[in-house]
Short mmCIF file of C-alpha atoms in Angstrom, two decimals:
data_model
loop_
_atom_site.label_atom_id
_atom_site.label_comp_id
_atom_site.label_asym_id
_atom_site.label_seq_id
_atom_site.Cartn_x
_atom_site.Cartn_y
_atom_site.Cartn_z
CA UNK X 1 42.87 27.43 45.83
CA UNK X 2 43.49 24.31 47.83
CA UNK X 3 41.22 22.25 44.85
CA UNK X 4 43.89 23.65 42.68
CA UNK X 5 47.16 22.62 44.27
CA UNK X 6 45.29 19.04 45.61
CA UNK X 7 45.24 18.80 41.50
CA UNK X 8 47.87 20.27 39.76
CA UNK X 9 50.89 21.00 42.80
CA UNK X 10 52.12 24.00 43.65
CA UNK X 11 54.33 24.59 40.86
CA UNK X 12 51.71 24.63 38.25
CA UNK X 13 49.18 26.20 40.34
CA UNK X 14 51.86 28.72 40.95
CA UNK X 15 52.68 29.04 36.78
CA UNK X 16 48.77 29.37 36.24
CA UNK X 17 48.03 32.10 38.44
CA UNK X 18 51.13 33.93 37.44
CA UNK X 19 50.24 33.96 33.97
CA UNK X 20 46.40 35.04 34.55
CA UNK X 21 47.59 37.84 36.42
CA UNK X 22 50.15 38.50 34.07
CA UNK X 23 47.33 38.55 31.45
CA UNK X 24 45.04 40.92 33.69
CA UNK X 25 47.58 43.54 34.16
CA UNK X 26 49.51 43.92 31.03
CA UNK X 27 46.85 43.28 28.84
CA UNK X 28 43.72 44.47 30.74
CA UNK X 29 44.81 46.84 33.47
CA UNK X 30 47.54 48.68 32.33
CA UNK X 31 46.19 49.31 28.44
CA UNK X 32 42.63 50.95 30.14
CA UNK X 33 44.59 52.75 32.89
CA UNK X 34 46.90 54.60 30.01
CA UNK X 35 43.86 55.06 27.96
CA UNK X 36 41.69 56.43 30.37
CA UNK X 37 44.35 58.95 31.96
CA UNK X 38 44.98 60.28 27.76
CA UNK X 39 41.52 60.70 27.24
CA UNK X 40 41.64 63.63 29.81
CA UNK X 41 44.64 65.27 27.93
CA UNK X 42 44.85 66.79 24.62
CA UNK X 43 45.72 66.12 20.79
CA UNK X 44 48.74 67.91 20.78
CA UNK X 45 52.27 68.13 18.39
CA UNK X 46 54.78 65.65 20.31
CA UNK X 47 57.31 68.28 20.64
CA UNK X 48 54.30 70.20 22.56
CA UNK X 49 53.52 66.82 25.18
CA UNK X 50 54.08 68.15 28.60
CA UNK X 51 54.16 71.52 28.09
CA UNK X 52 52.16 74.19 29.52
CA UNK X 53 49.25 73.24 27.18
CA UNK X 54 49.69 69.84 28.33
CA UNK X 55 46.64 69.74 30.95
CA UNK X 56 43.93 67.71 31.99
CA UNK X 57 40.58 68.64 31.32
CA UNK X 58 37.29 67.16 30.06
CA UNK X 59 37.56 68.76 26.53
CA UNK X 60 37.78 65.34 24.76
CA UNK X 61 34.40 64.35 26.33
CA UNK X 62 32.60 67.13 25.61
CA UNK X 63 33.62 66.94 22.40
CA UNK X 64 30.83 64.57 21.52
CA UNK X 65 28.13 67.38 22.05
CA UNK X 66 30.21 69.23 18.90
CA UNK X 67 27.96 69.46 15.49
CA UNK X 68 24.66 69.11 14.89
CA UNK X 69 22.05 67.29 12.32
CA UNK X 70 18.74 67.83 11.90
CA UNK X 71 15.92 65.12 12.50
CA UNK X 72 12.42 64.76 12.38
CA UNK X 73 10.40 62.52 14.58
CA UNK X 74 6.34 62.18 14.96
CA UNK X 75 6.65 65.19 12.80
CA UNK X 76 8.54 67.56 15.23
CA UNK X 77 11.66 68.67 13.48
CA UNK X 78 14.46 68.78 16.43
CA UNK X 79 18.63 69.15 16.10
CA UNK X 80 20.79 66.80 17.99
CA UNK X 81 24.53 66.80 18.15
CA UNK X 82 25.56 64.14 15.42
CA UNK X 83 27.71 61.87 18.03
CA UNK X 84 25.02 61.52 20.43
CA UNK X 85 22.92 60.87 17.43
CA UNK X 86 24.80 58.52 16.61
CA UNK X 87 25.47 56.84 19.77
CA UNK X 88 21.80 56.74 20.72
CA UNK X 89 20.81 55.18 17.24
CA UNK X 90 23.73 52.54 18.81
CA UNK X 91 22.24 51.36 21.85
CA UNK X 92 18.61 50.93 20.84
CA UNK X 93 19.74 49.14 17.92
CA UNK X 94 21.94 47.30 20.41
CA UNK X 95 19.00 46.53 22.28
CA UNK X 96 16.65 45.46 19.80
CA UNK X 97 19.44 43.27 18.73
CA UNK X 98 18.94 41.90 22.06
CA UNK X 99 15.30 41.50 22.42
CA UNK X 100 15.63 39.63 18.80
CA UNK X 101 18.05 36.91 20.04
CA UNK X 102 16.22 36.43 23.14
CA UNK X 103 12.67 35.63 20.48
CA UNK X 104 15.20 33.12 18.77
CA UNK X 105 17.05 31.43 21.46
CA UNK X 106 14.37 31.19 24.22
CA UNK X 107 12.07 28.50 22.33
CA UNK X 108 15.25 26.87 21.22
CA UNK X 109 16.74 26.56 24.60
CA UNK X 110 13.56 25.21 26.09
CA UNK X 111 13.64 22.71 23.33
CA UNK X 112 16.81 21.22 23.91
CA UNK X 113 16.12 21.23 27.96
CA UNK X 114 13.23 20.11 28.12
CA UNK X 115 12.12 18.41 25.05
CA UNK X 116 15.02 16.92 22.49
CA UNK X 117 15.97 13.08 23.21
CA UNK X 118 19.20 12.95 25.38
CA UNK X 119 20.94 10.77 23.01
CA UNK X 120 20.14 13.56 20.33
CA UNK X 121 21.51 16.47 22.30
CA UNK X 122 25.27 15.63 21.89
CA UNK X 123 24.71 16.62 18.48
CA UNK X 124 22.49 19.00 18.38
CA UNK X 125 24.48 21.15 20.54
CA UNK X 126 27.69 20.11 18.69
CA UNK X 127 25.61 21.65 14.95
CA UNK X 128 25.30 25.02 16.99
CA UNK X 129 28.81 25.43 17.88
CA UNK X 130 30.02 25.23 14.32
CA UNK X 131 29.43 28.58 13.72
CA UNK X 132 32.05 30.04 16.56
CA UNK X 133 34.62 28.09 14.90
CA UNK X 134 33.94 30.43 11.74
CA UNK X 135 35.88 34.02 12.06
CA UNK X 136 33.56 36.48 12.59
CA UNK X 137 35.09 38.78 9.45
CA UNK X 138 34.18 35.39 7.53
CA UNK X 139 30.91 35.28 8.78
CA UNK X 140 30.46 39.08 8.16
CA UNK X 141 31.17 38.76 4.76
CA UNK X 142 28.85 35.85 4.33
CA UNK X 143 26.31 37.69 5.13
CA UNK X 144 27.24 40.52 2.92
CA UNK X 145 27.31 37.72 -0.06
CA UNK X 146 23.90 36.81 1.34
CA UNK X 147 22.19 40.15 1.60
CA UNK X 148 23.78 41.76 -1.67
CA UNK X 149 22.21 43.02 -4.55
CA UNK X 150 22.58 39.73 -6.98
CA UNK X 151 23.00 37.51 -3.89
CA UNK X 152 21.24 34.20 -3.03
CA UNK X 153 18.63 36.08 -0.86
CA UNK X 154 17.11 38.22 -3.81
CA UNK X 155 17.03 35.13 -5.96
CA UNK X 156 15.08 32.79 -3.25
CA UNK X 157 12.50 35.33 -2.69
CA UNK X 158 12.56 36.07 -6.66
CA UNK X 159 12.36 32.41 -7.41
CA UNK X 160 9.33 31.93 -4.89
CA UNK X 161 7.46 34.96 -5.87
CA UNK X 162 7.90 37.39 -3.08
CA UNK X 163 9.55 39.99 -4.67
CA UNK X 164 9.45 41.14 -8.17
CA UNK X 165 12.16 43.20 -7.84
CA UNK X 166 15.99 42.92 -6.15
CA UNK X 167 16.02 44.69 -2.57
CA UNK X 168 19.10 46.34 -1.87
CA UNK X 169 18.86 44.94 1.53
CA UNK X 170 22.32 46.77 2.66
CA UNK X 171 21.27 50.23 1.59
CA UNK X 172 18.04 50.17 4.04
CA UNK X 173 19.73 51.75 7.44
CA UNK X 174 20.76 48.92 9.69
CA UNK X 175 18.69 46.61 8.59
CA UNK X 176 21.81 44.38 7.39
CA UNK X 177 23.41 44.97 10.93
CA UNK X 178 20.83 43.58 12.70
CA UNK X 179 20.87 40.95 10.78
CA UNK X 180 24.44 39.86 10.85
CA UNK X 181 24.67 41.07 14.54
CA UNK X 182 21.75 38.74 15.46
CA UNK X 183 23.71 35.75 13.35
CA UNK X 184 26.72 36.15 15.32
CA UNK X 185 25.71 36.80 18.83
CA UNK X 186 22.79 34.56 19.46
CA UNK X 187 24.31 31.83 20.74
CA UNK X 188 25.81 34.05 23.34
CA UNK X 189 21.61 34.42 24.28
CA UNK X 190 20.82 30.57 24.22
CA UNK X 191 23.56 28.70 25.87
CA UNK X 192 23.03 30.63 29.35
CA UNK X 193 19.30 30.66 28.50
CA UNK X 194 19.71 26.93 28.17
CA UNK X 195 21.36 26.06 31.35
CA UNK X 196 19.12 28.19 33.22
CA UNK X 197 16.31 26.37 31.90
CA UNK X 198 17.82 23.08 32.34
CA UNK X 199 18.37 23.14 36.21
CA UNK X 200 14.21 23.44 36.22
CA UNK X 201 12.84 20.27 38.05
CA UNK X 202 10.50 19.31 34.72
CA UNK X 203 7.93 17.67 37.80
CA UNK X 204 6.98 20.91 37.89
CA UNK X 205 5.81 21.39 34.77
CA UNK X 206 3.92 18.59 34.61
CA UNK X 207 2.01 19.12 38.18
CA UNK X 208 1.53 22.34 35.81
CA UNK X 209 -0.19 20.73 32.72
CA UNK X 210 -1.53 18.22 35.16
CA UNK X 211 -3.50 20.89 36.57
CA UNK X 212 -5.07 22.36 33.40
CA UNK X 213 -2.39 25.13 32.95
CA UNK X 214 -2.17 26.43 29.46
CA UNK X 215 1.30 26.61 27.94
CA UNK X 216 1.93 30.33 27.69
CA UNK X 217 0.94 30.26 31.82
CA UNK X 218 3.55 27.63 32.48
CA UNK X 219 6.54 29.32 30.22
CA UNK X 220 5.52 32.71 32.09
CA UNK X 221 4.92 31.83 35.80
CA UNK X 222 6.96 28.91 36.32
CA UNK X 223 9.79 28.36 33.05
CA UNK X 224 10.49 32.38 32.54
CA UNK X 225 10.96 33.33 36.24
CA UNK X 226 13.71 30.44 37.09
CA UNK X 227 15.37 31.02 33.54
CA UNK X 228 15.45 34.93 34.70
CA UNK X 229 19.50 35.23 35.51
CA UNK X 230 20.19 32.86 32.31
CA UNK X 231 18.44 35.39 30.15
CA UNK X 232 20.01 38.70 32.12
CA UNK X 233 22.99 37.03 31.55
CA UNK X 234 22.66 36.68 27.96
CA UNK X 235 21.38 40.14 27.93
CA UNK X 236 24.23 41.56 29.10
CA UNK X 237 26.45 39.22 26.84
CA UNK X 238 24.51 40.09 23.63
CA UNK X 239 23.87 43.64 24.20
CA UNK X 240 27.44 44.32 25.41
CA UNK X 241 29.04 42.79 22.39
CA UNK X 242 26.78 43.99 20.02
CA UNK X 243 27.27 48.60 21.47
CA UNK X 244 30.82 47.56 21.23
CA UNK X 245 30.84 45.51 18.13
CA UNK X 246 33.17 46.81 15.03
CA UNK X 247 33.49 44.24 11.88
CA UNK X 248 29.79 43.68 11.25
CA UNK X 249 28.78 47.20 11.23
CA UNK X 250 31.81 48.04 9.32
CA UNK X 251 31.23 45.39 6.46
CA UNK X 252 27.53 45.29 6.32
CA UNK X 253 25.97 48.65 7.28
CA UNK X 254 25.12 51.42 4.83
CA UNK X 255 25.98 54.59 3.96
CA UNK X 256 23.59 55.99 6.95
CA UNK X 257 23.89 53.42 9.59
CA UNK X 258 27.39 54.46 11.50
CA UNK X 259 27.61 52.53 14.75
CA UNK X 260 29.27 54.45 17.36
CA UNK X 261 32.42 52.31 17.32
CA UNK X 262 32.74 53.19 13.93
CA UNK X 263 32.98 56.82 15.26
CA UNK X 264 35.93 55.92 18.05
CA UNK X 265 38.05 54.03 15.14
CA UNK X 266 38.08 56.88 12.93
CA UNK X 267 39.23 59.23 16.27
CA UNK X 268 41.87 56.53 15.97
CA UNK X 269 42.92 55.92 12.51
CA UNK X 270 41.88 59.04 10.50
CA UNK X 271 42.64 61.76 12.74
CA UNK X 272 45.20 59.51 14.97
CA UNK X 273 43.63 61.23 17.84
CA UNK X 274 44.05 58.84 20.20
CA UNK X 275 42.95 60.73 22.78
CA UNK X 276 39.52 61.88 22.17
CA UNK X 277 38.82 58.14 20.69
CA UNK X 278 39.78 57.31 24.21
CA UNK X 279 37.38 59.76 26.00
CA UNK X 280 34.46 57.98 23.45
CA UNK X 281 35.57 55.01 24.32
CA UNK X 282 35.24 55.09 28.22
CA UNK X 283 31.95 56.83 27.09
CA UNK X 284 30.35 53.83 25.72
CA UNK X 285 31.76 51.59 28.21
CA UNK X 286 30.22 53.90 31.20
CA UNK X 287 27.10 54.67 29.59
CA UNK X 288 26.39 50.49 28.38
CA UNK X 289 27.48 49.90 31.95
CA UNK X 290 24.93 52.25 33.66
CA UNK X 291 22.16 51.15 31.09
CA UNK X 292 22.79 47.34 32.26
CA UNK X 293 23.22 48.07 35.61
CA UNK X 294 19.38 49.91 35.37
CA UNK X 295 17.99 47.07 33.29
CA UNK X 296 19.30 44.54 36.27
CA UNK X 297 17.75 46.77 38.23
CA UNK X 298 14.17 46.98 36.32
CA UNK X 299 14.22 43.09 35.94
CA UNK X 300 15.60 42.45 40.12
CA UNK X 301 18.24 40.61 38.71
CA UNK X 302 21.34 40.33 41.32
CA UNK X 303 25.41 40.07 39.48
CA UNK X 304 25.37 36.85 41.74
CA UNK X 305 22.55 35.34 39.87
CA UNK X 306 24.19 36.02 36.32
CA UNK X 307 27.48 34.62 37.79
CA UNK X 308 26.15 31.65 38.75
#
């Protein structure tokens, strides 16, 4: 606090911190606080809100165990209610989403700490950040162009002789989600994976291959352990904004590959029940939570570390 009125005065310290908290409450804190206190109340008439049926209770939560599919699995034929079907098809493809941009950005990010000129970086890095500046509809639909029937994908493979035949690559489950969710979040994996990576004195790398280490013993004793909290950070980044992600899903998944979000925006534009789509949505955000909270756990990683 004292860096920031030594730099900008009190005044415009003063305007800053009144609009970030301005910013936190109305448009953070107040919108989950209403949400969270409908999603215990019902769906009801508005001439009916506050009236004796007007009471709290968990039914909008539990309404996620409501209808069942039947699925098959190793052979064993099982039923499963259809939400938590879908919800649990959401967070492992959420995580393999995960484990995919971490394949991707890790060599890259090592690359550009350790290896690329310095003079080159600049722009290098500067190539990578074009895509952000795309919207991510715009990008979705790219990839839709890409990935279609007739589209420039089916014709390279054609034209090389790997396929004989157009794929319907959108049609195959959430194959074309992965694809576009891995497009649009992986540079939330490398650029922590990068820094982390970059604060590594490189003298130890080279007492490393000095000493007859082989590569794949360096990256896992000595580059993978100090890049740890830049990797659970982009973990949590990645996985987080994939569960919770809406447009890519919506414009490039098939007719059976409904992401769980999908689920909460129909609760809130098809049946304009606001409230159960607010009970699923504190359900994804609590259960995501809990499932990064264990995976910090699993991996010893501290919320200090991935702050820093």
């Amino acid at each position: 606090m004292q860096d920031l009125l030594r730099r900008y005065g009190p005044g415009l310290t003063f305007m800053m911190g009144l609009l970030v908290a301005f910013w936190l409450l109305m448009l953070v804190i107040v919108p989950n606080i209403t949400l969270f206190e409908q999603s215990f109340r019902p769906y009801l008439p508005v001439v009916e809100i506050g009236g004796p049926r007007d009471t709290y209770s968990l039914n909008n939560y539990l309404k996620v165990f409501d209808g069942k599919v039947e699925k098959s699995f190793l052979g064993f034929a099982f039923t499963i209610p259809v939400h938590v079907y879908t919800f649990s098809l959401t967070i492992f493809y959420s995580m393999l989403v995960t484990v995919i941009c971490f394949l991707m950005a890790y060599p890259l990010a090592y690359y550009l700490a350790k290896i690329v000129n310095p003079k080159s970086l600049p722009t290098l890095l500067l190539l990578l950040f074009i895509p952000l500046w795309v919207s991510e509809v715009l990008r979705a639909f790219a990839w839709w162009i890409i990935l279609a029937f007739k589209g420039p994908l089916n014709a390279l493979l054609q034209g090389i002789g790997l396929i004989e035949d157009p794929i319907r690559w959108t049609n195959m489950g959430y194959a074309g989600v992965v694809i576009g969710l891995v497009y649009t979040y992986v540079l939330f994996m490398l650029f922590p994976v990068y820094n982390a990576i970059q604060s590594l004195d490189s003298n130890q790398i080279e007492a490393a291959e000095d000493l007859g280490a082989p590569w794949w013993k360096i990256h896992w004793r000595i580059v993978l352990p100090h890049a740890k909290p830049g990797i659970a950070s982009g973990s949590v980044m990645v996985f987080m904004l994939s569960a919770g992600s809406l447009l890519v899903p919506s414009i490039l998944g098939s007719t059976t590959s409904q992401w769980f979000t999908q689920t909460i925006d129909q609760w809130f534009k098809d049946a304009l029940d606001w409230n159960t789509a607010s009970a699923y949505a504190f359900l994804l955000l609590l259960v995501c939570t809990l499932f990064v909270t264990l995976a910090m756990w699993v991996f010893r990683v501290k919320l200090s570390d991935i702050a820093k």
